[in-house]
PDB file of C-alpha atoms in Angstrom:
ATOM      1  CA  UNK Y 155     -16.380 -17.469  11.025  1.00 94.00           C
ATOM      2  CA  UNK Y 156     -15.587 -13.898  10.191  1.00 98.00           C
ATOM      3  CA  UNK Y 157     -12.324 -12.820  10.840  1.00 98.00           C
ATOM      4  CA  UNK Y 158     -12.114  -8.792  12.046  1.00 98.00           C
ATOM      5  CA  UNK Y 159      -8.461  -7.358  11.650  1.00 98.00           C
ATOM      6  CA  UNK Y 160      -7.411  -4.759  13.567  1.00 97.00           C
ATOM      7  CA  UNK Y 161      -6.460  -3.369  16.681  1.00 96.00           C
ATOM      8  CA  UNK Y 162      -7.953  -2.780  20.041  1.00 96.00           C
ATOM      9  CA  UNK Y 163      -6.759   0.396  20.994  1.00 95.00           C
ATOM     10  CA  UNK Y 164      -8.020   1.935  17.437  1.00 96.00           C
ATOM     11  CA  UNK Y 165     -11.788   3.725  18.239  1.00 97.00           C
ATOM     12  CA  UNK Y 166     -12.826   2.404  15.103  1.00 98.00           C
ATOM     13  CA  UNK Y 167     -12.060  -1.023  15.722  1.00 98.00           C
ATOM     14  CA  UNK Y 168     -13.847  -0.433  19.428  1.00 98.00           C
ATOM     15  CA  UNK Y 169     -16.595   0.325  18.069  1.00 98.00           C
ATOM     16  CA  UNK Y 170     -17.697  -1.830  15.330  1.00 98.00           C
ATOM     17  CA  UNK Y 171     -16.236  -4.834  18.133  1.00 98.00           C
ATOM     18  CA  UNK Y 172     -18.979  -3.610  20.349  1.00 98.00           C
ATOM     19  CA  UNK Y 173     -21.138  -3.519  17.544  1.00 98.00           C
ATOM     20  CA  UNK Y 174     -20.503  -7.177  16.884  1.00 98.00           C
ATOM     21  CA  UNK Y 175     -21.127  -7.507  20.867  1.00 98.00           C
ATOM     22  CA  UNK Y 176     -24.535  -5.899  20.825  1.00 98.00           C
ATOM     23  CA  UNK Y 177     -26.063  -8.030  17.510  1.00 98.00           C
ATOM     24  CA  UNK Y 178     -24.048 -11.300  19.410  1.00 98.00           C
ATOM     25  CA  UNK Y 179     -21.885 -12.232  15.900  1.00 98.00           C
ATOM     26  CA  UNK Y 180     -19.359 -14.678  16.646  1.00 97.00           C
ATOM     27  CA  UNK Y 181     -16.002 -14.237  14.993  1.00 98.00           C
ATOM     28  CA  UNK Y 182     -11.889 -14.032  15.086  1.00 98.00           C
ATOM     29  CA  UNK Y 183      -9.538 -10.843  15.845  1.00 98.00           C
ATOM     30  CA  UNK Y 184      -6.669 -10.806  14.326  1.00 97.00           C
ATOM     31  CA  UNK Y 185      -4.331  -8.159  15.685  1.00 96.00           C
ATOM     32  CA  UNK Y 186      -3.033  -6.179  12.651  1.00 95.00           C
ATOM     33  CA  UNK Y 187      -0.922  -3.061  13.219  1.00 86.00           C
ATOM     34  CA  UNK Y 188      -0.561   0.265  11.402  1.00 78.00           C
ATOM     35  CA  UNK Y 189       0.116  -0.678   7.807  1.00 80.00           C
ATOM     36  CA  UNK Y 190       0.858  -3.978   8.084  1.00 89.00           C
ATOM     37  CA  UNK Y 191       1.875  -6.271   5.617  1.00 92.00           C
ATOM     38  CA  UNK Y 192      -0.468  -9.536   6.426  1.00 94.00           C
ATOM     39  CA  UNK Y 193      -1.623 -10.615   3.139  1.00 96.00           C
ATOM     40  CA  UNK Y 194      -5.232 -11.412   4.737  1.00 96.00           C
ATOM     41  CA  UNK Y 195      -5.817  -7.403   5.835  1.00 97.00           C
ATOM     42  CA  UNK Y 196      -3.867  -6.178   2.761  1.00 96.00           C
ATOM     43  CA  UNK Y 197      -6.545  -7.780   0.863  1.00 97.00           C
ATOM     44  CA  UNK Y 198      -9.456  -6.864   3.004  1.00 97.00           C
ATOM     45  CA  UNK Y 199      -8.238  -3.191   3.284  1.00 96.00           C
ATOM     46  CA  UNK Y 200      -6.218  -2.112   0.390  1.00 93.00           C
ATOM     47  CA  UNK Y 201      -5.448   1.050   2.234  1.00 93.00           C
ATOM     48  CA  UNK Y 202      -3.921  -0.370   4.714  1.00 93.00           C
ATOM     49  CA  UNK Y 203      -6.629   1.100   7.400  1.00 92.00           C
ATOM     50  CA  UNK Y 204      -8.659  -0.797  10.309  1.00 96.00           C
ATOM     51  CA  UNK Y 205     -10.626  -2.196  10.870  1.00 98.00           C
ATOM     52  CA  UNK Y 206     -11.634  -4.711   8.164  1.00 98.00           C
ATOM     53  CA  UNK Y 207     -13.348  -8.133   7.638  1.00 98.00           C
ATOM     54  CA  UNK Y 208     -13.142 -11.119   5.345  1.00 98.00           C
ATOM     55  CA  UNK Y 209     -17.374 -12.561   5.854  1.00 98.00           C
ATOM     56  CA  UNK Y 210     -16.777 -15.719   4.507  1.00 97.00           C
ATOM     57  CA  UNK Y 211     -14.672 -14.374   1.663  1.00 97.00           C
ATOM     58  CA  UNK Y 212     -16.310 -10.854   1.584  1.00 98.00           C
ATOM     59  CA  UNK Y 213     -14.139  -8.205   2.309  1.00 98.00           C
ATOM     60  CA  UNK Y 214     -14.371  -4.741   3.134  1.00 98.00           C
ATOM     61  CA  UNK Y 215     -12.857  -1.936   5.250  1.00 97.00           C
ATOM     62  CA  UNK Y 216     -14.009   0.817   7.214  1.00 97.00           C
ATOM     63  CA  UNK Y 217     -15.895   1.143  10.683  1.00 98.00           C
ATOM     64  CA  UNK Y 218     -19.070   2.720   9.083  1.00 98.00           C
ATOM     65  CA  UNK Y 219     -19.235   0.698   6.101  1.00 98.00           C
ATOM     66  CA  UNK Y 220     -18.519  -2.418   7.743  1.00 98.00           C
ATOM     67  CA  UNK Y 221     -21.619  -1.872  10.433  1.00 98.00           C
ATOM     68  CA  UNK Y 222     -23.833  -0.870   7.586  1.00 98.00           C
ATOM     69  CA  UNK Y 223     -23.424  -4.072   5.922  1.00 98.00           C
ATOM     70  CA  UNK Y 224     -24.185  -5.793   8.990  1.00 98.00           C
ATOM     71  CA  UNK Y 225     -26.452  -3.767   9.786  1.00 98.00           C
ATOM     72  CA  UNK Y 226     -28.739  -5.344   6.361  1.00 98.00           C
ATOM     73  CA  UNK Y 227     -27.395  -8.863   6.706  1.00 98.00           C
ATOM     74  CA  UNK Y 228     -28.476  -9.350  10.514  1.00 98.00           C
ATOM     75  CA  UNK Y 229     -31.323  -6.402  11.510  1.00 98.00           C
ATOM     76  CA  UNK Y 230     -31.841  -7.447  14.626  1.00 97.00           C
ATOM     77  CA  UNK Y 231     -31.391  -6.067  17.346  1.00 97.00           C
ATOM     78  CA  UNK Y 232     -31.513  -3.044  15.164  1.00 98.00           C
ATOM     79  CA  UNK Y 233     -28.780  -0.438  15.790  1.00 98.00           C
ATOM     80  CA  UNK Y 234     -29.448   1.570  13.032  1.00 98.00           C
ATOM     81  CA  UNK Y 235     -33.274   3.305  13.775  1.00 98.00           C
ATOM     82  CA  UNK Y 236     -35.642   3.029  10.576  1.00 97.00           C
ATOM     83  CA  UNK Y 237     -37.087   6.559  11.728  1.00 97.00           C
ATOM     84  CA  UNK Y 238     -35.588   8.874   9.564  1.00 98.00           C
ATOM     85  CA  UNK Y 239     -34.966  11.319  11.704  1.00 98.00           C
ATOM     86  CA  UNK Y 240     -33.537   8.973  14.446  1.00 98.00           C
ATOM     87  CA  UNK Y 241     -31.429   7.247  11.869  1.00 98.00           C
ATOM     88  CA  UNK Y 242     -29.729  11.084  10.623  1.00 98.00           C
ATOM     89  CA  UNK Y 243     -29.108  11.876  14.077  1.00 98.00           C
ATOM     90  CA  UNK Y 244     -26.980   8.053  14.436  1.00 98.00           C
ATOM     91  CA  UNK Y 245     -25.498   8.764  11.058  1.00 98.00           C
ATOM     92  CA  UNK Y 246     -24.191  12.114  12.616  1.00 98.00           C
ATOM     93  CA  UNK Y 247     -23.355  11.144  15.656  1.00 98.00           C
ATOM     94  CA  UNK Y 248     -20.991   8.655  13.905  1.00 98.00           C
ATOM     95  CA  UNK Y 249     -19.591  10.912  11.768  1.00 98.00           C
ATOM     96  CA  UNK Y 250     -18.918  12.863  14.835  1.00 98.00           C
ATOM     97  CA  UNK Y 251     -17.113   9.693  16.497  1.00 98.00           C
ATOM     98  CA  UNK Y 252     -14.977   9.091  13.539  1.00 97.00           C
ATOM     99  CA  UNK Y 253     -14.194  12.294  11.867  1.00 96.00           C
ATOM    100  CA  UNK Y 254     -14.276  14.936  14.687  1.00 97.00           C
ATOM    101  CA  UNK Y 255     -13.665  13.333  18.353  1.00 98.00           C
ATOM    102  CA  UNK Y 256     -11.585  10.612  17.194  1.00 97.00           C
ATOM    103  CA  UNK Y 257      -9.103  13.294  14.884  1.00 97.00           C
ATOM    104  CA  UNK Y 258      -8.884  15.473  18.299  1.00 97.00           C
ATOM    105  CA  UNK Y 259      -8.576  12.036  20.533  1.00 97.00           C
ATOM    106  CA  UNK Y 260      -6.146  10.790  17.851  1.00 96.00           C
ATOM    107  CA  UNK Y 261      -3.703  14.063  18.073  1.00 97.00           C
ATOM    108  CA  UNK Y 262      -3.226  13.122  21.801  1.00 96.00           C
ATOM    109  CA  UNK Y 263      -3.030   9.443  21.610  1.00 96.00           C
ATOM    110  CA  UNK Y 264      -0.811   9.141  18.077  1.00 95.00           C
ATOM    111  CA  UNK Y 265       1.850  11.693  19.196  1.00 96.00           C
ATOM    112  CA  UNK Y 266       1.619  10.482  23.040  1.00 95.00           C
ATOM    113  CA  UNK Y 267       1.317   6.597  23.208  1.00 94.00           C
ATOM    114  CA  UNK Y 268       1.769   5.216  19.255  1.00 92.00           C
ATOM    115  CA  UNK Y 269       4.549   7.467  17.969  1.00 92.00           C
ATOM    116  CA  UNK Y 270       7.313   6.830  21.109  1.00 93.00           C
ATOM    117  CA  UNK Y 271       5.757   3.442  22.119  1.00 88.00           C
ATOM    118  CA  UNK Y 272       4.606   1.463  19.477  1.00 86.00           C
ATOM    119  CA  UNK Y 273       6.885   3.352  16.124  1.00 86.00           C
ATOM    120  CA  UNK Y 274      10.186   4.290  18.206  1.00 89.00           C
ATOM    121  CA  UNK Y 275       9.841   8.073  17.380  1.00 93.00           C
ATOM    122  CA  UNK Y 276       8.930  11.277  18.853  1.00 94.00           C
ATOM    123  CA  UNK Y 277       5.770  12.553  18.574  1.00 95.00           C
ATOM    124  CA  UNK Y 278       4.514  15.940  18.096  1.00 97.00           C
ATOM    125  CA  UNK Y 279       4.098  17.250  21.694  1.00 96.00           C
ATOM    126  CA  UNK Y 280       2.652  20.447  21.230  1.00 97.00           C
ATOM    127  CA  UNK Y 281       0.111  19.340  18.881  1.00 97.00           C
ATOM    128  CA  UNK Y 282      -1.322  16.845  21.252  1.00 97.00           C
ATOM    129  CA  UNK Y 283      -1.325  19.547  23.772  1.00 96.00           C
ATOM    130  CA  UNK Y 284      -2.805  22.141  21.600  1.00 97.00           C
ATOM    131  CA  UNK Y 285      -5.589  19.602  21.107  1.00 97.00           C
ATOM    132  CA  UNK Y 286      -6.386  18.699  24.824  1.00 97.00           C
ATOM    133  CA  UNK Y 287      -6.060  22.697  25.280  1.00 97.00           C
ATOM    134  CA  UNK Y 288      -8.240  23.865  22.201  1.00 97.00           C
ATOM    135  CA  UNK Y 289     -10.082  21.437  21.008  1.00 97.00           C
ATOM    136  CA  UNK Y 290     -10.789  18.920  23.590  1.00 98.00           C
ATOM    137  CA  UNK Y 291     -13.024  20.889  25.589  1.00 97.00           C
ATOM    138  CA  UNK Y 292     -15.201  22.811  23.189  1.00 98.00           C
ATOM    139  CA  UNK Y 293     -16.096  18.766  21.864  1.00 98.00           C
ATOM    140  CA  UNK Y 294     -17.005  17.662  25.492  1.00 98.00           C
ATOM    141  CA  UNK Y 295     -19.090  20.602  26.505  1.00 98.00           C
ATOM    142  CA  UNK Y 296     -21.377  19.950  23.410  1.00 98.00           C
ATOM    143  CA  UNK Y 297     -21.469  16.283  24.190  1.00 98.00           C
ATOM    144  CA  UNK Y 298     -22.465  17.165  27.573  1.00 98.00           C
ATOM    145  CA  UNK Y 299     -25.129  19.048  26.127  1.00 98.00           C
ATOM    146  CA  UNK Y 300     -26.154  16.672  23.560  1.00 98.00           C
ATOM    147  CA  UNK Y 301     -26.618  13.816  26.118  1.00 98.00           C
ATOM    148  CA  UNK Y 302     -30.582  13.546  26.772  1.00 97.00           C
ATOM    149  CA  UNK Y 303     -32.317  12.044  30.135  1.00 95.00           C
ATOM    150  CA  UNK Y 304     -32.659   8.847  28.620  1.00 96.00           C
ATOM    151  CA  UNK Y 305     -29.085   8.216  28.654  1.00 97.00           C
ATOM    152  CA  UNK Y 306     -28.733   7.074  25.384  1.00 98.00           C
ATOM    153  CA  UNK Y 307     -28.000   9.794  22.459  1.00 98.00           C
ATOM    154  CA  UNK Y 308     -30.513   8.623  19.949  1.00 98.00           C
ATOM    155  CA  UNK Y 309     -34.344   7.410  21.466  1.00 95.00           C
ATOM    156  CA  UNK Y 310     -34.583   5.364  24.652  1.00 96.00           C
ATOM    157  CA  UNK Y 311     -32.016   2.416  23.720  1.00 97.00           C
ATOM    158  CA  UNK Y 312     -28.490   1.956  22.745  1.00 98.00           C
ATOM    159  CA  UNK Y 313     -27.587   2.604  18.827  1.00 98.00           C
ATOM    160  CA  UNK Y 314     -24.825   2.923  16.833  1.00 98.00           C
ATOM    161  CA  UNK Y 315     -24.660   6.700  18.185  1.00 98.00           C
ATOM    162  CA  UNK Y 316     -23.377   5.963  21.486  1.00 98.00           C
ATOM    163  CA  UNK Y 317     -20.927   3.018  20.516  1.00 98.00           C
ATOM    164  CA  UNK Y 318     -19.423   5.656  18.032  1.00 98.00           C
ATOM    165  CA  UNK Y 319     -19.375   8.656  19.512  1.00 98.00           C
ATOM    166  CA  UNK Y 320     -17.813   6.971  23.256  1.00 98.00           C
ATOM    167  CA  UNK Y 321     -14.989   5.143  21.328  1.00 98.00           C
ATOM    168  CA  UNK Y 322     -12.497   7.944  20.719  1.00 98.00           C
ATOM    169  CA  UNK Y 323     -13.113   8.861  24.535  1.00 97.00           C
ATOM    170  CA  UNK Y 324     -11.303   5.696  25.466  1.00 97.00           C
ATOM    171  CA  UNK Y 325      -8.306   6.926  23.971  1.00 97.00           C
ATOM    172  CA  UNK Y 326      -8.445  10.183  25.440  1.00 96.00           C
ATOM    173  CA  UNK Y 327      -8.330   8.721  28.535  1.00 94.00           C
ATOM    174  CA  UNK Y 328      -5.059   6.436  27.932  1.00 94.00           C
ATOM    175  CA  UNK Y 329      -3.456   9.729  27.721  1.00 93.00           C
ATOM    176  CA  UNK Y 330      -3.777  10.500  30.764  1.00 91.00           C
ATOM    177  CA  UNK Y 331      -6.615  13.295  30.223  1.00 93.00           C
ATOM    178  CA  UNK Y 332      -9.471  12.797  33.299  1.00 90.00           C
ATOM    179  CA  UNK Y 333     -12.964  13.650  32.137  1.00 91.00           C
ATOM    180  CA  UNK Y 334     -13.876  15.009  35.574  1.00 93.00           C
ATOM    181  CA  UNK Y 335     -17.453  13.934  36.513  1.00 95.00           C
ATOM    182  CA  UNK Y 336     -18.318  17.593  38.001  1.00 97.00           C
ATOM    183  CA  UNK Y 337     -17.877  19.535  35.277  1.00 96.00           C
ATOM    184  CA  UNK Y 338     -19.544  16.630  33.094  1.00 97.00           C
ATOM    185  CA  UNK Y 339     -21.788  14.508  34.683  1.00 97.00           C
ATOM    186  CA  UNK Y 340     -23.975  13.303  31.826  1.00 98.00           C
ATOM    187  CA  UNK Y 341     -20.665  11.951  30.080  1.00 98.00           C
ATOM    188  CA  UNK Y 342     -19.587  10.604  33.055  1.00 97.00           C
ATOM    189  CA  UNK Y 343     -22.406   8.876  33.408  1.00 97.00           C
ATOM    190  CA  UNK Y 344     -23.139   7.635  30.090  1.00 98.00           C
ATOM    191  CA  UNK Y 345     -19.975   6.794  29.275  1.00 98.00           C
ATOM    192  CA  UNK Y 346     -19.653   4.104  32.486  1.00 97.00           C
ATOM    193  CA  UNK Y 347     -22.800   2.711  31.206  1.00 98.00           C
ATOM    194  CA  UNK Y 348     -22.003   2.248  27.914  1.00 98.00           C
ATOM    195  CA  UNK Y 349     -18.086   0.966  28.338  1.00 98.00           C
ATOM    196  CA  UNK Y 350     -19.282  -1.215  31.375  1.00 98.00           C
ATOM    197  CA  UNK Y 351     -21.938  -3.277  29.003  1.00 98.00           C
ATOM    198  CA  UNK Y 352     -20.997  -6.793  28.294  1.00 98.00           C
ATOM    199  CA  UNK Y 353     -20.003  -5.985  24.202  1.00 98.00           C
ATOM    200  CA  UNK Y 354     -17.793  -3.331  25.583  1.00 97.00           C
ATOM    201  CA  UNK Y 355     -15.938  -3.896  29.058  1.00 97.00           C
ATOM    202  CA  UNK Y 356     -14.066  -7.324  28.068  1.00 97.00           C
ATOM    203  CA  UNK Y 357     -12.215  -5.600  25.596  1.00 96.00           C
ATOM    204  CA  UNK Y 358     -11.547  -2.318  27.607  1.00 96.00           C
ATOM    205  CA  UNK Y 359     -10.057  -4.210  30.286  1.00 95.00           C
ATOM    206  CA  UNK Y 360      -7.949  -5.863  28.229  1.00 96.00           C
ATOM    207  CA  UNK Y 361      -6.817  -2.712  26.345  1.00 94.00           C
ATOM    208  CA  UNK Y 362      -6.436  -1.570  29.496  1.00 92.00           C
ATOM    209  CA  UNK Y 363      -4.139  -3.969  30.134  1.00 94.00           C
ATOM    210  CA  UNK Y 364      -2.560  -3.478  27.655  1.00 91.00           C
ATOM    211  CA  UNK Y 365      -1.853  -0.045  27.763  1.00 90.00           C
ATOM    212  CA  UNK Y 366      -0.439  -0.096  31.409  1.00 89.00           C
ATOM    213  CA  UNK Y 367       2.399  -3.057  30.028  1.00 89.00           C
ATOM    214  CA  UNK Y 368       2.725  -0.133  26.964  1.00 84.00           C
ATOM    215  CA  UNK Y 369       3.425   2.898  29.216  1.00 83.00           C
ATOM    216  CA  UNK Y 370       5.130   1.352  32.161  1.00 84.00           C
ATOM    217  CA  UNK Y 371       7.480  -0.135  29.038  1.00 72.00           C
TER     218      UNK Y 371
END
């Protein structure tokens, strides 16, 4: 069985888990933590960075590269379009996920929740509020108007787009930061659709859990 090593509150790991959820792939979690010294993740991820996977002795690290190499080994249901101009607009929408929302997400969350409760130091305060400030909102009010009728960001049906680009917003929230459904409904709304599907909500309710044992801590 393939073993996945990483941990649930990273987007990255949340996403290629509900990846794995959507193309029904059995396999293991094992919880690994910021840089941690298991030999079986040190291996799989040199760099010491989650997620990664060990496929029946293939390794390899990395959200994006991991999906695309399960994207060829098991095409079905495909989450990657073959249209080429439906697969750019997935392959942007998870660069946006991983290199713009989750850095903004990540300035909250790191210097909020991981630095004081999972590393024993302070965080940087006023960066993580400079970021909910600044940069938070100009990234949700092009999301909101990114988000077609169909609910979904790329064609009629769920892709990688959607897994990646609602992952970081899971950490937003853990922070404390509301994404208030009048000012935007279509993330609101497409959001609770895609967290509440069966590859998603087991593991946000137990991050969830999580989390409250973490802050009330």
């Amino acid at each position: 069985m393939m073993i996945v090593y990483g941990s649930i509150v990273s987007p990255f790991v949340r996403k290629l888990l509900g990846f794995l959820g959507e193309k029904g792939l059995d396999f293991e979690l094992k919880g690994v933590g910021i840089g941690d010294p298991d030999p079986g993740f040190r291996a799989a991820s040199p760099l010491g960075k989650m997620p990664a996977i060990d496929d029946d002795g293939f390794l390899l690290a990395d959200s994006s590269a991991i999906i695309h190499y399960l994207e060829a080994k098991y095409p079905e249901p495909a989450l990657i379009p073959a249209d080429p101009e439906a697969r750019g607009r997935t392959v942007w929408w998870d660069e946006f996920g991983d290199t713009v929302f989750a850095a903004c997400g990540g300035k909250m969350f790191f210097n909020r929740i991981v630095a004081p409760k999972f590393l024993g130091r302070d965080g940087d305060l006023a960066a993580a509020a400079e970021a909910e400030a600044e940069e938070l909102p100009k990234l949700l009010a092009y999301l909101e108007s990114a988000i077609p009728a169909s609910g979904y960001l790329v064609g009629d049906r769920l892709t990688l787009a959607d897994l990646a680009a609602v992952s970081p917003l899971v950490n937003v929230r853990h922070c404390g930061v509301t994404i208030d459904a009048a000012t935007y409904p279509q993330i609101a709304a497409w959001s609770e659709a895609i967290l509440s599907r069966p590859s998603m909500a087991p593991w946000i309710a137990k991050e969830e859990r999580m989390m409250a044992k973490v802050l009330a801590g």
